[in-house]
């Protein structure tokens, strides 16, 4: 059971769109529609943003959207705002009652 | 509004057992799964395992031989025991409510995290 692969960092200017990828295998991301995304500010607990690949958690702006193609899930943030600067983690069901996280992506708003 | 609050020592000696308890307030411990997740300094998140209120558990393979998660429904709390710790177990430990139902799977409520350092 290996961690899902995310880019270490992504960046974008205010108003732009950015996409963070999360690549796994047929045994996790590709095999189930149970991918979730979490936003984490420094020193704070993670916050659920997206679950079941594309469903927004309560109170999450519709600028945040999720999708999946094959073994890769994606989080897209449109209309980038300064407050979106944070770390983002994906997580997937990995079969046999197991869960696996991605390594995390640091989003910088230029 | 369900809230989670973890408690336990912030310093554990090598080879000893790390023990944390997570208290659930504002809601029931039944119906839901409850997970422990950790984050070493400067690193990513690692799912440790979960427990259902019935006592059913699942653990990540890399820690399975050293970890036990238990639940006390009368006290509305669940606990983590990690045996034979080393410096590699130094991390912020989070407890989280784990929604696990048809059409919905996620960690939706987290505590603020407890930093545990393994050092002599």
PDB file of C-alpha atoms in Angstrom, chain A residues 5-110:
ATOM      1  CA  UNK A   5       1.229  10.591  -5.888  1.00  0.00           C
ATOM      2  CA  UNK A   6       0.614  14.333  -5.812  1.00  0.00           C
ATOM      3  CA  UNK A   7       2.779  17.176  -7.166  1.00  0.00           C
ATOM      4  CA  UNK A   8       4.831  18.713  -4.390  1.00  0.00           C
ATOM      5  CA  UNK A   9       3.680  22.204  -5.323  1.00  0.00           C
ATOM      6  CA  UNK A  10       1.447  24.159  -7.678  1.00  0.00           C
ATOM      7  CA  UNK A  11       0.900  27.876  -8.054  1.00  0.00           C
ATOM      8  CA  UNK A  12      -1.436  30.332  -9.675  1.00  0.00           C
ATOM      9  CA  UNK A  13      -2.396  33.982  -9.715  1.00  0.00           C
ATOM     10  CA  UNK A  14      -5.584  35.333  -8.186  1.00  0.00           C
ATOM     11  CA  UNK A  15      -8.550  34.675 -10.452  1.00  0.00           C
ATOM     12  CA  UNK A  16      -6.855  31.833 -12.298  1.00  0.00           C
ATOM     13  CA  UNK A  17      -7.649  28.124 -12.089  1.00  0.00           C
ATOM     14  CA  UNK A  18      -5.307  25.444 -10.783  1.00  0.00           C
ATOM     15  CA  UNK A  19      -5.612  21.680 -10.821  1.00  0.00           C
ATOM     16  CA  UNK A  20      -3.973  19.297  -8.363  1.00  0.00           C
ATOM     17  CA  UNK A  21      -3.604  15.697  -9.464  1.00  0.00           C
ATOM     18  CA  UNK A  22      -3.645  12.562  -7.323  1.00  0.00           C
ATOM     19  CA  UNK A  23      -2.418   9.401  -9.021  1.00  0.00           C
ATOM     20  CA  UNK A  24      -2.910   5.920  -7.664  1.00  0.00           C
ATOM     21  CA  UNK A  25      -3.590   2.456  -9.031  1.00  0.00           C
ATOM     22  CA  UNK A  26      -6.462   0.183  -9.972  1.00  0.00           C
ATOM     23  CA  UNK A  27      -6.388  -0.942  -6.350  1.00  0.00           C
ATOM     24  CA  UNK A  28      -7.296   2.459  -4.943  1.00  0.00           C
ATOM     25  CA  UNK A  29      -8.175   5.584  -6.966  1.00  0.00           C
ATOM     26  CA  UNK A  30      -9.042   3.689 -10.137  1.00  0.00           C
ATOM     27  CA  UNK A  31     -11.046   0.987  -8.442  1.00  0.00           C
ATOM     28  CA  UNK A  32     -13.431   2.983  -6.296  1.00  0.00           C
ATOM     29  CA  UNK A  33     -15.295   6.277  -6.335  1.00  0.00           C
ATOM     30  CA  UNK A  34     -14.167   7.046  -2.806  1.00  0.00           C
ATOM     31  CA  UNK A  35     -11.624   9.839  -3.251  1.00  0.00           C
ATOM     32  CA  UNK A  36     -11.706  12.768  -0.841  1.00  0.00           C
ATOM     33  CA  UNK A  37      -9.716  16.008  -0.652  1.00  0.00           C
ATOM     34  CA  UNK A  38      -8.567  17.947   2.408  1.00  0.00           C
ATOM     35  CA  UNK A  39      -7.286  21.501   2.851  1.00  0.00           C
ATOM     36  CA  UNK A  40      -4.756  22.159   5.599  1.00  0.00           C
ATOM     37  CA  UNK A  41      -3.399  25.495   6.795  1.00  0.00           C
ATOM     38  CA  UNK A  42      -0.073  25.497   8.689  1.00  0.00           C
ATOM     39  CA  UNK A  43      -0.507  24.310  12.244  1.00  0.00           C
ATOM     40  CA  UNK A  44      -4.174  23.468  11.728  1.00  0.00           C
ATOM     41  CA  UNK A  45      -6.184  20.306  11.312  1.00  0.00           C
ATOM     42  CA  UNK A  46      -7.176  19.220   7.804  1.00  0.00           C
ATOM     43  CA  UNK A  47     -10.630  20.243   6.563  1.00  0.00           C
ATOM     44  CA  UNK A  48     -12.796  18.093   4.310  1.00  0.00           C
ATOM     45  CA  UNK A  49     -13.394  19.802   0.945  1.00  0.00           C
ATOM     46  CA  UNK A  50     -14.496  17.081  -1.503  1.00  0.00           C
ATOM     47  CA  UNK A  51     -15.706  13.519  -0.950  1.00  0.00           C
ATOM     48  CA  UNK A  52     -16.763  10.657  -3.205  1.00  0.00           C
ATOM     49  CA  UNK A  53     -14.616  12.133  -6.025  1.00  0.00           C
ATOM     50  CA  UNK A  54     -16.772  15.159  -6.792  1.00  0.00           C
ATOM     51  CA  UNK A  55     -19.196  15.988  -3.959  1.00  0.00           C
ATOM     52  CA  UNK A  56     -18.533  19.242  -2.105  1.00  0.00           C
ATOM     53  CA  UNK A  57     -18.627  19.149   1.665  1.00  0.00           C
ATOM     54  CA  UNK A  58     -21.031  21.456   3.446  1.00  0.00           C
ATOM     55  CA  UNK A  59     -19.996  25.105   3.223  1.00  0.00           C
ATOM     56  CA  UNK A  60     -17.274  24.578   0.599  1.00  0.00           C
ATOM     57  CA  UNK A  61     -17.408  27.196  -2.193  1.00  0.00           C
ATOM     58  CA  UNK A  62     -18.379  25.940  -5.636  1.00  0.00           C
ATOM     59  CA  UNK A  63     -14.979  27.188  -6.858  1.00  0.00           C
ATOM     60  CA  UNK A  64     -13.724  23.815  -5.637  1.00  0.00           C
ATOM     61  CA  UNK A  65     -14.500  20.798  -7.792  1.00  0.00           C
ATOM     62  CA  UNK A  66     -13.310  17.217  -8.034  1.00  0.00           C
ATOM     63  CA  UNK A  67     -13.115  14.681 -10.816  1.00  0.00           C
ATOM     64  CA  UNK A  68     -11.503  11.383 -11.724  1.00  0.00           C
ATOM     65  CA  UNK A  69     -10.206   9.727 -14.859  1.00  0.00           C
ATOM     66  CA  UNK A  70      -8.765   6.244 -14.641  1.00  0.00           C
ATOM     67  CA  UNK A  71      -6.241   6.058 -11.813  1.00  0.00           C
ATOM     68  CA  UNK A  72      -5.950   9.841 -11.423  1.00  0.00           C
ATOM     69  CA  UNK A  73      -8.218  12.081  -9.388  1.00  0.00           C
ATOM     70  CA  UNK A  74      -8.079  15.857  -9.640  1.00  0.00           C
ATOM     71  CA  UNK A  75      -9.006  18.845  -7.518  1.00  0.00           C
ATOM     72  CA  UNK A  76      -9.648  22.052  -9.470  1.00  0.00           C
ATOM     73  CA  UNK A  77      -9.849  25.436  -7.820  1.00  0.00           C
ATOM     74  CA  UNK A  78     -11.236  28.151 -10.064  1.00  0.00           C
ATOM     75  CA  UNK A  79     -11.218  31.876  -9.372  1.00  0.00           C
ATOM     76  CA  UNK A  80      -8.170  31.449  -7.142  1.00  0.00           C
ATOM     77  CA  UNK A  81      -8.146  33.561  -3.986  1.00  0.00           C
ATOM     78  CA  UNK A  82      -5.375  34.379  -1.544  1.00  0.00           C
ATOM     79  CA  UNK A  83      -7.145  32.365   1.170  1.00  0.00           C
ATOM     80  CA  UNK A  84      -6.812  29.214  -0.946  1.00  0.00           C
ATOM     81  CA  UNK A  85      -3.072  29.112  -0.249  1.00  0.00           C
ATOM     82  CA  UNK A  86      -2.676  25.933   1.791  1.00  0.00           C
ATOM     83  CA  UNK A  87      -1.650  22.293   1.587  1.00  0.00           C
ATOM     84  CA  UNK A  88      -4.049  19.886  -0.095  1.00  0.00           C
ATOM     85  CA  UNK A  89      -4.227  16.127   0.429  1.00  0.00           C
ATOM     86  CA  UNK A  90      -6.149  13.465  -1.431  1.00  0.00           C
ATOM     87  CA  UNK A  91      -7.277  10.221   0.162  1.00  0.00           C
ATOM     88  CA  UNK A  92      -8.695   7.059  -1.376  1.00  0.00           C
ATOM     89  CA  UNK A  93     -10.267   3.819  -0.278  1.00  0.00           C
ATOM     90  CA  UNK A  94      -7.721   1.107  -1.087  1.00  0.00           C
ATOM     91  CA  UNK A  95      -9.732  -2.066  -0.698  1.00  0.00           C
ATOM     92  CA  UNK A  96      -9.687  -4.475   2.242  1.00  0.00           C
ATOM     93  CA  UNK A  97     -11.040  -1.737   4.534  1.00  0.00           C
ATOM     94  CA  UNK A  98      -7.843   0.342   4.057  1.00  0.00           C
ATOM     95  CA  UNK A  99      -7.332   4.020   3.256  1.00  0.00           C
ATOM     96  CA  UNK A 100      -4.333   5.776   1.746  1.00  0.00           C
ATOM     97  CA  UNK A 101      -3.408   9.468   1.555  1.00  0.00           C
ATOM     98  CA  UNK A 102      -1.434  11.346  -1.048  1.00  0.00           C
ATOM     99  CA  UNK A 103       1.844  13.036  -0.146  1.00  0.00           C
ATOM    100  CA  UNK A 104       0.276  16.491  -0.226  1.00  0.00           C
ATOM    101  CA  UNK A 105       0.525  19.521  -2.513  1.00  0.00           C
ATOM    102  CA  UNK A 106       1.455  23.020  -1.446  1.00  0.00           C
ATOM    103  CA  UNK A 107      -0.640  25.605  -3.302  1.00  0.00           C
ATOM    104  CA  UNK A 108       0.914  29.045  -3.625  1.00  0.00           C
ATOM    105  CA  UNK A 109      -1.188  32.014  -4.716  1.00  0.00           C
ATOM    106  CA  UNK A 110       1.190  34.384  -6.493  1.00  0.00           C
TER     107      UNK A 110
END
